[in-house]
């Protein structure tokens, strides 16, 4: 018997996931794409190509999704597993479209989750929350790009292991074991969505390096694009270190308040670099050299746009437009609830919000008009740490009537 699952999204991640999962006999994979004319392009592509081809470093995998829908009810009704494989800004609208049609017992999760995904699901599902289980991946397991829309995608590199979390927390080992089997990769269950949010190093590295490279930019175009990771000098490394230290102070404060809280996955940036890129770092003696001599980062450029006069920074790129409202600000909001000050993170955020033409922090507080477009605790009305920890059940585990398949 086949198990029906749904993938929401039409981009790089969705192509890869759809190709890989629909190659499995035991799954019937439906795709939900309400965006533009993408559903039609997928249908045509799948028909012409007889499915989605996934090019991997070790060979080719061919899968055939059973149907592509623009209608949310047809797309998710009866599915036991629903992946939201989209950039974070699209999570909330998609969840709002599918929430009423999700079958009781389904697992609903994001790949990757980014910060505050659980706050968003809780808000959207409201009284239906107890009918589902939520999961979130720390990151996308692959660097992947569409080759031909609706037809072909390429995995440029795959992570050795990916962390996942789930709510209710009793579901984390169950969901992670099943997804590990389905995706044929190491998936490691971690404690909570709180841990997942604080452990995201992209929130340090992406806005931190953007700030470092461009905070004193005068508006004159550069002759050539700037290197991103290899552009980390001693000053930028100091900013990254201080941002990491501030998140560690938050971890220490939370563990002090809640001795049973497991935040062991929230690692200092240098530990994370060593763990993730052990064999790729030529000189790990300093944080700066760990970036500059990491062969995985060689040649990667800062997001920049070509203009007549040369290259200018692209401040709308995801390093700010995704990592600020859905990552760093979520952490900053939790720090505010915990009474932990974050002066360097605030400096980076204040600069970033100006570049994004948004107002999140005003007078050093999470009270700007654009908080409504974030996933911070403050956006969802939390003003007090114990209320937040209790409502989000970061310390307790409860059972629900989830599918096990
Ligand atoms: P993508 O840029 O390919 O996603 C674009 C897709 O999002 C569109 O094709 C459309 O289906 C959907 N979309 C766009 N605007 C929408 C809207 N307003 N409403 C509904 N849907 C909309 O993104 P990709 O590459 O698949 O990335 C997904 C997530 O994974 C992002 O958070 C990204 O940062 C992360 N990621 C991606 C990596 C990669 O190699 N592609 C690597 C690591 C992380």
Coordinates of N, CA, C and O in Angstrom, one line a residue, residues 92-173:
X92 N 4.0 31.2 5.9 CA 2.7 31.6 6.5 C 1.5 31.6 5.5 O 0.5 30.9 5.8
X93 N 1.7 32.2 4.3 CA 0.6 32.1 3.3 C 0.2 30.7 2.9 O -1.0 30.4 2.8
X94 N 1.2 29.9 2.8 CA 0.9 28.5 2.4 C 0.2 27.7 3.5 O -0.8 27.0 3.3
X95 N 0.7 27.9 4.7 CA 0.1 27.2 5.9 C -1.4 27.6 6.0 O -2.3 26.8 6.3
X96 N -1.7 28.9 5.8 CA -3.0 29.4 5.9 C -3.9 28.8 4.8 O -5.1 28.5 5.0
X97 N -3.4 28.5 3.6 CA -4.2 27.9 2.5 C -4.5 26.4 2.8 O -5.5 26.0 2.5
X98 N -3.5 25.7 3.5 CA -3.7 24.3 3.6 C -4.3 23.9 5.0 O -4.8 22.8 5.1
X99 N -4.3 24.8 6.0 CA -4.6 24.3 7.4 C -5.9 23.6 7.5 O -6.0 22.6 8.1
X100 N -7.0 24.2 6.8 CA -8.3 23.6 7.0 C -8.4 22.2 6.4 O -9.4 21.5 6.7
X101 N -7.5 21.9 5.5 CA -7.7 20.7 4.7 C -6.7 19.5 5.1 O -6.8 18.4 4.6
X102 N -5.9 19.8 6.1 CA -4.9 18.8 6.6 C -5.7 17.7 7.3 O -6.6 18.0 8.1
X103 N -5.3 16.5 7.0 CA -6.0 15.3 7.7 C -5.5 15.2 9.1 O -4.3 15.4 9.4
X104 N -6.4 14.9 10.1 CA -6.0 14.7 11.5 C -4.9 13.6 11.5 O -5.0 12.6 10.9
X105 N -3.9 13.9 12.4 CA -2.8 12.9 12.5 C -1.6 13.2 11.6 O -0.6 12.6 11.8
X106 N -1.8 14.1 10.7 CA -0.7 14.4 9.7 C 0.5 15.0 10.4 O 0.4 15.7 11.4
X107 N 1.7 14.7 9.8 CA 2.9 15.4 10.2 C 3.1 16.6 9.2 O 3.2 16.4 8.0
X108 N 3.3 17.8 9.7 CA 3.4 19.0 8.9 C 4.7 19.6 9.2 O 5.0 20.0 10.4
X109 N 5.6 19.8 8.3 CA 6.9 20.4 8.6 C 7.6 21.2 7.5 O 7.2 21.1 6.4
X110 N 8.6 21.9 7.9 CA 9.3 22.8 7.0 C 10.7 22.3 6.8 O 11.4 21.9 7.7
X111 N 11.2 22.4 5.5 CA 12.6 22.0 5.2 C 13.2 23.1 4.3 O 12.8 23.2 3.2
X112 N 14.0 24.0 4.9 CA 14.3 24.1 6.3 C 13.3 25.0 7.0 O 12.5 25.7 6.4
X113 N 13.4 24.9 8.4 CA 12.3 25.5 9.2 C 12.6 27.0 9.4 O 11.7 27.8 9.4
X114 N 13.9 27.4 9.7 CA 14.2 28.8 10.1 C 13.6 29.0 11.5 O 12.8 28.2 12.0
X115 N 13.8 30.2 12.1 CA 13.3 30.4 13.5 C 11.8 30.7 13.5 O 11.3 31.3 12.5
X116 N 11.2 30.3 14.6 CA 9.8 30.7 14.8 C 8.8 29.9 13.9 O 7.6 30.3 13.9
X117 N 9.2 28.8 13.2 CA 8.2 28.1 12.4 C 7.1 27.6 13.3 O 5.9 27.6 12.9
X118 N 7.4 27.1 14.5 CA 6.4 26.5 15.4 C 5.4 27.6 15.9 O 4.2 27.4 16.0
X119 N 6.0 28.9 16.1 CA 5.1 30.0 16.5 C 4.0 30.2 15.4 O 2.8 30.4 15.6
X120 N 4.5 30.2 14.1 CA 3.7 30.4 13.0 C 2.6 29.3 12.8 O 1.4 29.6 12.7
X121 N 3.0 28.1 12.9 CA 2.1 26.9 12.8 C 1.0 27.0 13.9 O -0.2 26.9 13.7
X122 N 1.5 27.3 15.1 CA 0.5 27.4 16.3 C -0.5 28.5 16.0 O -1.7 28.3 16.3
X123 N -0.1 29.6 15.5 CA -1.0 30.7 15.2 C -1.9 30.4 14.1 O -3.1 30.7 14.2
X124 N -1.5 29.7 13.1 CA -2.3 29.4 11.9 C -3.3 28.3 12.2 O -4.5 28.4 11.9
X125 N -2.8 27.2 12.9 CA -3.7 26.0 13.1 C -4.6 26.2 14.3 O -5.6 25.5 14.4
X126 N -4.3 27.1 15.2 CA -5.1 27.4 16.4 C -5.7 26.1 17.0 O -4.9 25.2 17.4
X127 N -7.0 25.9 17.1 CA -7.6 24.8 17.8 C -7.3 23.4 17.1 O -7.4 22.4 17.7
X128 N -6.9 23.5 15.8 CA -6.6 22.2 15.1 C -5.2 21.7 15.5 O -4.8 20.6 15.0
X129 N -4.4 22.5 16.2 CA -3.0 22.2 16.5 C -2.8 20.8 17.1 O -1.9 20.0 16.8
X130 N -3.7 20.4 18.0 CA -3.6 19.1 18.7 C -3.8 17.9 17.8 O -3.6 16.8 18.1
X131 N -4.3 18.2 16.6 CA -4.6 17.1 15.6 C -3.3 16.7 14.8 O -3.3 15.7 14.1
X132 N -2.3 17.6 14.8 CA -1.2 17.4 14.0 C 0.2 17.3 14.8 O 0.2 17.6 16.0
X133 N 1.2 16.8 14.1 CA 2.6 16.9 14.6 C 3.3 17.9 13.7 O 3.1 17.9 12.5
X134 N 4.2 18.7 14.3 CA 5.0 19.6 13.5 C 6.5 19.2 13.5 O 7.0 18.7 14.6
X135 N 7.1 19.3 12.4 CA 8.6 19.1 12.4 C 9.3 20.2 11.6 O 8.7 20.9 10.9
X136 N 10.6 20.3 11.9 CA 11.4 21.3 11.2 C 12.8 20.9 11.0 O 13.4 20.3 12.0
X137 N 13.3 21.0 9.8 CA 14.8 20.7 9.6 C 15.6 22.0 9.9 O 15.2 23.1 9.6
X138 N 16.8 21.8 10.5 CA 17.7 22.9 10.7 C 18.1 23.6 9.4 O 18.2 24.8 9.4
X139 N 18.3 22.8 8.4 CA 18.8 23.3 7.1 C 18.3 22.4 6.0 O 17.7 21.4 6.2
X140 N 18.4 22.9 4.8 CA 18.1 22.1 3.6 C 19.3 21.1 3.5 O 20.4 21.5 3.6
X141 N 19.0 19.8 3.4 CA 20.1 18.8 3.4 C 21.0 18.9 2.1 O 22.1 18.4 2.1
X142 N 20.5 19.7 1.1 CA 21.3 19.7 -0.1 C 21.5 21.2 -0.6 O 20.7 22.0 -0.4
X143 N 22.7 21.4 -1.3 CA 22.8 22.6 -2.1 C 22.3 22.1 -3.5 O 22.8 21.1 -4.0
X144 N 21.2 22.7 -3.9 CA 20.5 22.1 -5.2 C 20.0 23.3 -6.0 O 19.6 24.3 -5.6
X145 N 20.0 23.0 -7.3 CA 19.5 24.0 -8.3 C 18.7 23.3 -9.4 O 19.1 22.2 -9.9
X146 N 17.6 23.9 -9.8 CA 16.7 23.5 -10.9 C 17.6 23.6 -12.1 O 18.2 24.6 -12.4
X147 N 17.6 22.5 -12.9 CA 18.3 22.5 -14.2 C 17.3 22.9 -15.3 O 17.5 23.8 -16.1
X148 N 16.1 22.2 -15.3 CA 15.0 22.5 -16.2 C 13.7 22.5 -15.4 O 13.4 21.5 -14.8
X149 N 13.0 23.6 -15.4 CA 11.8 23.7 -14.6 C 10.8 22.5 -14.8 O 10.4 22.3 -16.0
X150 N 10.4 21.9 -13.7 CA 9.4 20.8 -13.9 C 10.0 19.5 -14.4 O 9.3 18.5 -14.5
X151 N 11.3 19.5 -14.6 CA 11.9 18.3 -15.3 C 13.2 17.8 -14.5 O 13.3 16.6 -14.3
X152 N 14.0 18.7 -14.2 CA 15.4 18.3 -13.8 C 16.0 19.2 -12.7 O 16.0 20.4 -12.9
X153 N 16.6 18.6 -11.7 CA 17.3 19.3 -10.7 C 18.7 18.7 -10.4 O 18.8 17.5 -10.6
X154 N 19.6 19.5 -9.9 CA 20.9 18.9 -9.6 C 21.3 19.2 -8.1 O 21.1 20.3 -7.6
X155 N 21.7 18.1 -7.5 CA 22.2 18.2 -6.1 C 23.7 18.5 -6.2 O 24.5 17.6 -6.7
X156 N 24.2 19.7 -5.8 CA 25.6 20.0 -6.0 C 26.4 19.5 -4.8 O 27.6 19.1 -4.9
X157 N 25.7 19.4 -3.7 CA 26.4 18.8 -2.5 C 25.4 18.4 -1.5 O 24.3 19.0 -1.4
X158 N 25.6 17.3 -0.7 CA 24.7 16.9 0.3 C 25.4 17.0 1.7 O 26.5 16.6 1.8
X159 N 24.6 17.4 2.7 CA 25.2 17.4 4.1 C 25.3 16.0 4.6 O 24.4 15.2 4.3
X160 N 26.3 15.8 5.4 CA 26.4 14.4 6.0 C 25.3 14.1 6.9 O 24.9 12.9 7.1
X161 N 24.8 15.1 7.6 CA 23.8 14.9 8.7 C 23.0 16.2 8.9 O 23.6 17.3 8.7
X162 N 21.7 16.0 9.1 CA 20.9 17.2 9.4 C 20.1 17.0 10.7 O 19.6 16.0 10.9
X163 N 20.0 18.1 11.4 CA 19.2 18.1 12.7 C 17.8 18.4 12.3 O 17.4 19.1 11.4
X164 N 16.9 17.7 13.1 CA 15.5 17.9 13.0 C 14.9 18.1 14.4 O 15.4 17.5 15.3
X165 N 13.8 18.8 14.5 CA 13.0 18.7 15.7 C 11.6 18.5 15.5 O 11.1 18.6 14.3
X166 N 10.8 18.3 16.5 CA 9.4 18.1 16.3 C 8.6 18.5 17.5 O 9.2 18.6 18.7
X167 N 7.4 18.8 17.3 CA 6.4 19.0 18.4 C 5.2 18.2 18.2 O 4.7 18.2 17.0
X168 N 4.6 17.4 19.1 CA 5.1 17.3 20.5 C 6.5 16.5 20.5 O 6.8 15.8 19.6
X169 N 7.3 16.8 21.5 CA 8.7 16.4 21.4 C 8.8 14.8 21.4 O 9.8 14.3 20.9
X170 N 7.8 14.1 21.9 CA 7.8 12.6 21.8 C 7.9 12.2 20.4 O 8.3 11.1 20.1
X171 N 7.4 13.0 19.4 CA 7.4 12.6 18.0 C 8.8 12.8 17.3 O 9.0 12.3 16.2
X172 N 9.7 13.5 18.0 CA 11.0 13.8 17.3 C 11.7 12.5 16.9 O 12.1 12.4 15.7
X173 N 11.9 11.5 17.8 CA 12.6 10.3 17.3 C 11.8 9.5 16.3 O 12.4 9.0 15.3

